[in-house]
Structure formats: structure tokens, C-alpha cells
PDB file of C-alpha atoms in Angstrom:
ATOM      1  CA  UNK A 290     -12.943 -58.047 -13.518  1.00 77.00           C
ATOM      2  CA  UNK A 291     -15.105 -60.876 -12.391  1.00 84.00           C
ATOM      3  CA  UNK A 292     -18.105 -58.935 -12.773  1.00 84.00           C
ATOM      4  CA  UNK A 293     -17.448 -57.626 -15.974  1.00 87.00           C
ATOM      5  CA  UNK A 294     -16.883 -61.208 -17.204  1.00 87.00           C
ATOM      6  CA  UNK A 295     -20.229 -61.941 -15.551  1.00 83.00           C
ATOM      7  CA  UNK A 296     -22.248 -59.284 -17.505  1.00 85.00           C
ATOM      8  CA  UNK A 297     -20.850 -60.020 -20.051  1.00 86.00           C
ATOM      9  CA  UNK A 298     -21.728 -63.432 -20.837  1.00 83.00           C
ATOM     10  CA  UNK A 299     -24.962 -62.675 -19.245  1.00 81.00           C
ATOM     11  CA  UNK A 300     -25.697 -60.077 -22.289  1.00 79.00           C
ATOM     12  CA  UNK A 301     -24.129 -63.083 -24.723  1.00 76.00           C
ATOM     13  CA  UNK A 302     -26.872 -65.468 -23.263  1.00 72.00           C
ATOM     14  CA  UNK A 303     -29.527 -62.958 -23.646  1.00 70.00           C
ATOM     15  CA  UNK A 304     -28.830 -62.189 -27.021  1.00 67.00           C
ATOM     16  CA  UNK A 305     -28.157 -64.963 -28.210  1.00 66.00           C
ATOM     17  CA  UNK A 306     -32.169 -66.211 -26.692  1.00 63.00           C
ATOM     18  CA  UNK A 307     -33.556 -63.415 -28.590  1.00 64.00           C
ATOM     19  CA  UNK A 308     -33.314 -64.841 -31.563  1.00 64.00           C
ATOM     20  CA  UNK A 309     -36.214 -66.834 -31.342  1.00 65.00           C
ATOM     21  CA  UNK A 310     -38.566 -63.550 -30.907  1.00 62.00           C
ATOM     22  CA  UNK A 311     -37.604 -63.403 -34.792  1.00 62.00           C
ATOM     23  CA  UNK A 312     -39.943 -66.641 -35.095  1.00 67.00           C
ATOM     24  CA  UNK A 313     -42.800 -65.938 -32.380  1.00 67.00           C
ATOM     25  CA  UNK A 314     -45.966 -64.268 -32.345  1.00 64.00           C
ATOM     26  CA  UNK A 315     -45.116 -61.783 -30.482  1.00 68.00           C
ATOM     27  CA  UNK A 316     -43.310 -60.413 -32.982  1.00 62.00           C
ATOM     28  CA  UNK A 317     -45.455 -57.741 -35.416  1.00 56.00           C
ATOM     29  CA  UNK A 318     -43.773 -58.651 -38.639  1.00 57.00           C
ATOM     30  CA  UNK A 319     -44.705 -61.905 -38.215  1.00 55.00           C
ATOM     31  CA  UNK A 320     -48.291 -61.308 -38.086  1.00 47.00           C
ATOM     32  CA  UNK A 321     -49.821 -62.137 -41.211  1.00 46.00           C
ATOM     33  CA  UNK A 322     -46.762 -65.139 -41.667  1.00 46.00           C
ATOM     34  CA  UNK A 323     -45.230 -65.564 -45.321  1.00 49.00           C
ATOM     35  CA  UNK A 324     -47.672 -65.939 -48.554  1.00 46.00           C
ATOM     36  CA  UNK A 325     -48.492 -69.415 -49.472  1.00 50.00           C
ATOM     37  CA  UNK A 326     -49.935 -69.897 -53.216  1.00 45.00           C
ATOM     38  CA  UNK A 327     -53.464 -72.078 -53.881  1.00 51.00           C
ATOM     39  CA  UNK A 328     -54.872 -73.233 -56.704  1.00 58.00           C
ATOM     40  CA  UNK A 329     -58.072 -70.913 -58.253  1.00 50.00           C
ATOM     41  CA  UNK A 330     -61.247 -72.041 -59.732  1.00 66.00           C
ATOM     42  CA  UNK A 331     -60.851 -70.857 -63.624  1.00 62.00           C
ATOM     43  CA  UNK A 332     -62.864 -68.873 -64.437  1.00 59.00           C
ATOM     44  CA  UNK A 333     -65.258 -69.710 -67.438  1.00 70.00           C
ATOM     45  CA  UNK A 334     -66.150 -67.449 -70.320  1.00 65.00           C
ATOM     46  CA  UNK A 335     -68.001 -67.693 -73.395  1.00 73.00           C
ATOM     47  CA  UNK A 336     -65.651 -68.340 -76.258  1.00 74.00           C
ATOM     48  CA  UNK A 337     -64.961 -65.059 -78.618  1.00 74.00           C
ATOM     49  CA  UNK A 338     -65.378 -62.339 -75.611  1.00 73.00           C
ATOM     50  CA  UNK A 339     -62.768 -60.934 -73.694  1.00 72.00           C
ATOM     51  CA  UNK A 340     -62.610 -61.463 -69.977  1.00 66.00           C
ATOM     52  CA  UNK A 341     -60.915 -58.130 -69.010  1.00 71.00           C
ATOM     53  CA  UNK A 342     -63.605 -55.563 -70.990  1.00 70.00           C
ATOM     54  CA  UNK A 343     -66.519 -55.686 -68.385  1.00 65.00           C
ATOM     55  CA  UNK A 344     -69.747 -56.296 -69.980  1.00 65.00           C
ATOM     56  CA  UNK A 345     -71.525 -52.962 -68.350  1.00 63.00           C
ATOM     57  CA  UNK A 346     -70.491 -49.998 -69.527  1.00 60.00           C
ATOM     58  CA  UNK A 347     -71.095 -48.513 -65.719  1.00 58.00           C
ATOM     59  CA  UNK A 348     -69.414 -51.291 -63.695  1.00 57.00           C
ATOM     60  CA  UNK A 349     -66.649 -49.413 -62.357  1.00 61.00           C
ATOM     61  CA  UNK A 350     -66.548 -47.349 -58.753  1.00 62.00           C
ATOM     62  CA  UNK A 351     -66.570 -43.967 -60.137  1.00 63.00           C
ATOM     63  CA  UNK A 352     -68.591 -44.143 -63.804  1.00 62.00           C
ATOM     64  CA  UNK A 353     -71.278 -42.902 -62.120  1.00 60.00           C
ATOM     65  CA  UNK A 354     -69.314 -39.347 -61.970  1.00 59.00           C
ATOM     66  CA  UNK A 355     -67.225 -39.699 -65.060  1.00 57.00           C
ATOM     67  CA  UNK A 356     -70.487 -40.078 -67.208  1.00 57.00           C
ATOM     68  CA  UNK A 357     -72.092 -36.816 -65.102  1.00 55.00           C
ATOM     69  CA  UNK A 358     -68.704 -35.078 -66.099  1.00 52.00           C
ATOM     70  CA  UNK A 359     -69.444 -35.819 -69.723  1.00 57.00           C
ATOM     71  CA  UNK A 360     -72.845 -34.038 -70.080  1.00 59.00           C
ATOM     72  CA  UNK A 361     -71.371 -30.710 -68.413  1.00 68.00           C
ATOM     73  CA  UNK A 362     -69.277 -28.391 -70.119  1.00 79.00           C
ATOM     74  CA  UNK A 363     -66.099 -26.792 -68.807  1.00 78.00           C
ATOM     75  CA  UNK A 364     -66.960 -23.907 -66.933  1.00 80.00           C
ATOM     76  CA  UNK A 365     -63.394 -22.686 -66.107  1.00 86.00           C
ATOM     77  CA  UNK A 366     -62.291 -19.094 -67.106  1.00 87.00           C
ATOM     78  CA  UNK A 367     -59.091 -17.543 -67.966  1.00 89.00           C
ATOM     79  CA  UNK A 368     -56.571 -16.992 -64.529  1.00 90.00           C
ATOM     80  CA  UNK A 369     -56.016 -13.476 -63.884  1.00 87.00           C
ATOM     81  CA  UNK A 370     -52.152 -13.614 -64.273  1.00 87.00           C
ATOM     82  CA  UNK A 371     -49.564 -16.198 -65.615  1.00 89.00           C
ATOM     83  CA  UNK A 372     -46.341 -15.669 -63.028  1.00 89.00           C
ATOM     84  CA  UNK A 373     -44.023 -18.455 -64.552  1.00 89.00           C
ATOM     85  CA  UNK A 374     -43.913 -21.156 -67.341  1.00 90.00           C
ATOM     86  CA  UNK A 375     -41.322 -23.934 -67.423  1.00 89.00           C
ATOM     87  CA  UNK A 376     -41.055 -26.537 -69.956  1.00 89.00           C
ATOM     88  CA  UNK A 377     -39.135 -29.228 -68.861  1.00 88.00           C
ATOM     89  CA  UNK A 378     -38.123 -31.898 -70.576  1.00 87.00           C
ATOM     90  CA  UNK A 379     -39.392 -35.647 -69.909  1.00 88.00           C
ATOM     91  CA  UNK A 380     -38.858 -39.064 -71.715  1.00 90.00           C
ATOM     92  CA  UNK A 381     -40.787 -39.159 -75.178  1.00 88.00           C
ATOM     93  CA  UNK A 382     -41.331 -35.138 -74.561  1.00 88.00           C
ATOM     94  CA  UNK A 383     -41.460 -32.381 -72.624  1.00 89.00           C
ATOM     95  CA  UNK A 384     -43.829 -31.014 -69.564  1.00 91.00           C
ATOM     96  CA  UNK A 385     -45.504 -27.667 -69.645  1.00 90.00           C
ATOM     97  CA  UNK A 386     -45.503 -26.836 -65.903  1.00 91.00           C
ATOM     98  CA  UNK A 387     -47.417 -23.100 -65.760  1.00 91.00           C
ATOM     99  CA  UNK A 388     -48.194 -20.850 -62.272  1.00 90.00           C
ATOM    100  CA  UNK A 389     -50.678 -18.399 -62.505  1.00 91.00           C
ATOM    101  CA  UNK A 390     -52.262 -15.919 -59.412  1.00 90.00           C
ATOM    102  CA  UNK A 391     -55.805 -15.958 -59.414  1.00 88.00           C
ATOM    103  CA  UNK A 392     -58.180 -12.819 -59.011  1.00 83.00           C
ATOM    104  CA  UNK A 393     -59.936 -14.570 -55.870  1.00 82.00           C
ATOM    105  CA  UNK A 394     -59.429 -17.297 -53.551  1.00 79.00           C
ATOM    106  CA  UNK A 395     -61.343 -20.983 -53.747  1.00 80.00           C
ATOM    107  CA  UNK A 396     -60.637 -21.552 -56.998  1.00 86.00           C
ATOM    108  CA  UNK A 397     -60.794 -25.013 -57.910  1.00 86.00           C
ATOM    109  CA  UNK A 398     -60.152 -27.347 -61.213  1.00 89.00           C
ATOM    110  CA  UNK A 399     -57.534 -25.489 -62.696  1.00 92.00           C
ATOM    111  CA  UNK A 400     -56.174 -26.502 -66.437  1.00 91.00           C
ATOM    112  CA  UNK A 401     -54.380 -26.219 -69.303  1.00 93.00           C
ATOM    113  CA  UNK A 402     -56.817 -25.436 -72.369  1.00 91.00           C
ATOM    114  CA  UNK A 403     -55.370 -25.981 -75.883  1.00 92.00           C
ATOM    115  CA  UNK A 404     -55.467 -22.979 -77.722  1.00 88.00           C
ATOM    116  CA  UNK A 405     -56.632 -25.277 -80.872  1.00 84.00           C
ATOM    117  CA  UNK A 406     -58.778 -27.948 -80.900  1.00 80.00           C
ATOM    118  CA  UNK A 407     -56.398 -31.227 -81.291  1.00 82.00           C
ATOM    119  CA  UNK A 408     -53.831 -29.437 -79.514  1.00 80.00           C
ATOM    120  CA  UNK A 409     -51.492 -28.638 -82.258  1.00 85.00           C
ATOM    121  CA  UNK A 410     -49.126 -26.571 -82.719  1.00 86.00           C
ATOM    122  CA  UNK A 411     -50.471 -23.353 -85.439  1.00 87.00           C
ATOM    123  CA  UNK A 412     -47.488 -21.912 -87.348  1.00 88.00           C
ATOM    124  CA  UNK A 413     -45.346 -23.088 -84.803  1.00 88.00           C
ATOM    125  CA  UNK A 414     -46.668 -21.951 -81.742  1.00 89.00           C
ATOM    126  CA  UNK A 415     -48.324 -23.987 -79.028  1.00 90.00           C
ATOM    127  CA  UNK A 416     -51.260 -22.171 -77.612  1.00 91.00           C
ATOM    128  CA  UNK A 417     -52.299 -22.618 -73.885  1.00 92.00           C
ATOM    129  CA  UNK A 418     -54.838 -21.097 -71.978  1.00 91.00           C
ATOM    130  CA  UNK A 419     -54.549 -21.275 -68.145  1.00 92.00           C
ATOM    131  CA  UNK A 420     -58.612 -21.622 -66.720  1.00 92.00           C
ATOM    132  CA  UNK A 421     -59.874 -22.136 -63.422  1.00 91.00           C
ATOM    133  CA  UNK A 422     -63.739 -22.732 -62.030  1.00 89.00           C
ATOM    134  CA  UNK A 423     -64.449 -19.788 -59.300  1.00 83.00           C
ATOM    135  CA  UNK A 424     -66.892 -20.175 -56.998  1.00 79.00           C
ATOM    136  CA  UNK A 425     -69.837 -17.697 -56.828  1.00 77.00           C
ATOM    137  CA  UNK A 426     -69.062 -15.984 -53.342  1.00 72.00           C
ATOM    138  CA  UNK A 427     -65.013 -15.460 -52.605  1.00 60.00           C
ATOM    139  CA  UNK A 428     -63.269 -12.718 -51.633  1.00 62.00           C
ATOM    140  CA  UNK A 429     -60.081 -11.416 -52.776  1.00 58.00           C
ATOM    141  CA  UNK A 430     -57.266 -12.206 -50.311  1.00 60.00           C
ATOM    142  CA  UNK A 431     -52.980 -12.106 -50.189  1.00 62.00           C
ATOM    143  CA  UNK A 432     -51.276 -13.927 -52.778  1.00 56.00           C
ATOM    144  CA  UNK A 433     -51.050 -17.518 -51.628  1.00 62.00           C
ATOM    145  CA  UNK A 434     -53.888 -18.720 -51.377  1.00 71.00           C
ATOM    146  CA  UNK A 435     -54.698 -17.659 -54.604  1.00 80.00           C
ATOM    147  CA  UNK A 436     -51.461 -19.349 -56.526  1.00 89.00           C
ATOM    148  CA  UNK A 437     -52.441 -22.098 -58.770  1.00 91.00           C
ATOM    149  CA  UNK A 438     -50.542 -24.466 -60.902  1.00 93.00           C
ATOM    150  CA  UNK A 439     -51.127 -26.916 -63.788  1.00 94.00           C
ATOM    151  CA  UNK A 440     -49.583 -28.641 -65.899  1.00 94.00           C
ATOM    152  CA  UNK A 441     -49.884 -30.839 -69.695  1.00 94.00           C
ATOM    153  CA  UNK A 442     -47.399 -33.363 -71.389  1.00 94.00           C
ATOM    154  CA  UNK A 443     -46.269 -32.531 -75.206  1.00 91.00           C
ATOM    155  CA  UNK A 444     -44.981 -35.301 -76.902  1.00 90.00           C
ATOM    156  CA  UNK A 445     -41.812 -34.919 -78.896  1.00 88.00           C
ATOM    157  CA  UNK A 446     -43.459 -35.898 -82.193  1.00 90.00           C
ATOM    158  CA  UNK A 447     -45.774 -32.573 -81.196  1.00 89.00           C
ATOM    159  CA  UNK A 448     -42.739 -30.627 -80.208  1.00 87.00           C
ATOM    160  CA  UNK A 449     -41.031 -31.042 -83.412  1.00 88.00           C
ATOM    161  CA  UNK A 450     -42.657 -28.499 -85.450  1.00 88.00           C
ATOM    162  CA  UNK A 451     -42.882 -25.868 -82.559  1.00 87.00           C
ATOM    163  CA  UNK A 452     -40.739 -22.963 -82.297  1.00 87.00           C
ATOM    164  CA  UNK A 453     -42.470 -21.231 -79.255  1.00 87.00           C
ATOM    165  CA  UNK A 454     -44.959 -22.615 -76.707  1.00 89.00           C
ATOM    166  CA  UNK A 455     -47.473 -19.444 -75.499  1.00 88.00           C
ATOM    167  CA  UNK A 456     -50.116 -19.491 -72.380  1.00 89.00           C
ATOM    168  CA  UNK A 457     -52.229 -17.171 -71.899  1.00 88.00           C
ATOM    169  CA  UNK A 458     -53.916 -15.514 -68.567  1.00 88.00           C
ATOM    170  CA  UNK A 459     -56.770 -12.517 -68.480  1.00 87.00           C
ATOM    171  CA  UNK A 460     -54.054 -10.031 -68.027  1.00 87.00           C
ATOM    172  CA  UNK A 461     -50.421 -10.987 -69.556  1.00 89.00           C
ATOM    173  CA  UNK A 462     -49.172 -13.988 -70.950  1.00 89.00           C
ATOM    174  CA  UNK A 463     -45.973 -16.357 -70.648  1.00 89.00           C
ATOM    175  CA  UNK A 464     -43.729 -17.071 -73.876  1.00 88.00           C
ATOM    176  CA  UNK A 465     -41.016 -20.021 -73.988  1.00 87.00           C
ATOM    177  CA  UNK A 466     -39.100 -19.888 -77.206  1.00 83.00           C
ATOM    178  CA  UNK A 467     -36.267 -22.026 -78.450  1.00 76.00           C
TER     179      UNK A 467
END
């Protein structure tokens, strides 16, 4: 009984010390400490420009590829086979989510091409067409490495004058109707 008594104030004591590991170094959370706030420099800009449009067109990280992208075409073509189409619907729309099997493996870049120009809907069907970029040398494998998927978001104002949304593979192609 005595010993239990013992042990158990000993664990009370212990436990009751550990509460200063919350504060101490030791302690990984406490390793970078709480935030503090400090006063900044303003910054000066000429008056009638905006501060948040940079002043180079090609200032950001990646412009240097986004402007390459520009010059070159899309150079995707039509997925051998559409397998399944869902639209699902989203706030302010719906989601097109389409899975198609291509004729090779490696294919890379896959996506949903409008079957008209601004992307509307022509006598009330919404044309898709699934693409993909192949690479030159591939072989043709089993199916899963070859599934693909993509996916485009239709607005509801879009969606109001369409009856049937259609996409479009090189050998069948995938109908949702209302």
C-alpha cells in the first residue's frame, strides 16, 4: 500500500515538473517562438501607377515558359477511346470530368478542346474533343498506363441553353443528355 502511495505521488511530482518543457527550448514547437509584428518601411511609388501590376511584362518565375507556350500551337490529337463522361455539378456550374484510353503509353498534356471556338454551346449541344500530345517512340502496352483523364468547368449561364454535352475520341464518343 505504502509503495503504491509512493509511486504515486512520485508520478504526481513528475508530471506536474513537466510542465515547464511546454516553455523550454528543448521543446520543437517552440522553436521559431510566437510572431511578433514590426513596423515596415512604406514603400514609395509614383503617384497614378499601381503598385501590384509589375512594371516588366517578364518579371514573374515562370514567364519565361508561359510566353514560349504562346508561340507554339497545340499539338495534341484526338484519344483513341472515350470510356466515361460525368458531369457533375459544382457551385456557379457544373464539371465535365471525361476518361479516355489512349492508343499508346507516355502520353502527356491531355485536354478538353471546345468543339467551337468560344466554347459555346451550337444548337444546344456542347462539343468536346478529348486530345493528348504522344510522344514519337511508345509502344502500345495494357490498359493502365494508358488511361487518361481531364476535365473543364461550364458555367451555369453556359449550361442554360444546353440540352446535351458531347466529347468526342478517334473511335466512339460519350453523350450526357438531360
Amino acid at each position: 500500500m505504502e509503495r503504491r502511495v509512493f509511486l504515486g505521488l512520485a508520478a504526481a511530482g513528475l508530471l506536474a515538473g513537466c510542465g515547464g518543457f511546454r516553455e523550454s527550448r528543448i521543446n520543437p514547437r517552440n522553436w521559431f517562438g510566437r510572431s511578433r509584428s514590426r513596423r515596415r518601411e512604406a514603400a514609395t511609388a509614383e503617384p497614378g501607377t499601381n503598385p501590384l501590376i509589375p512594371e516588366k511584362e517578364e518579371s514573374g518565375l515562370f514567364d519565361s515558359l508561359r510566353k514560349r507556350g504562346k508561340d507554339v500551337p497545340y499539338a495534341g490529337t484526338p484519344v483513341a477511346e472515350i470510356s466515361a463522361l460525368v458531369v457533375e455539378r459544382a457551385t456557379g456550374g457544373a464539371i465535365v470530368r471525361v476518361r479516355g484510353l489512349a492508343a499508346q503509353q507516355d502520353i502527356y498534356d491531355v485536354r478538353l478542346i471546345p468543339g467551337s471556338p468560344d466554347a459555346e454551346p451550337v444548337d444546344g449541344i456542347l462539343g468536346y474533343e478529348l486530345r493528348a500530345v504522344h510522344p514519337p517512340l511508345s509502344t502500345a502496352t495494357e490498359l493502365r498506363p494508358r488511361e487518361v483523364q481531364a476535365a473543364v468547368f461550364v458555367s451555369d449561364k453556359t449550361l442554360e441553353s444546353v440540352r446535351e454535352i458531347r466529347v468526342r475520341g478517334l473511335r466512339n464518343e460519350r453523350l450526357s443528355r438531360r
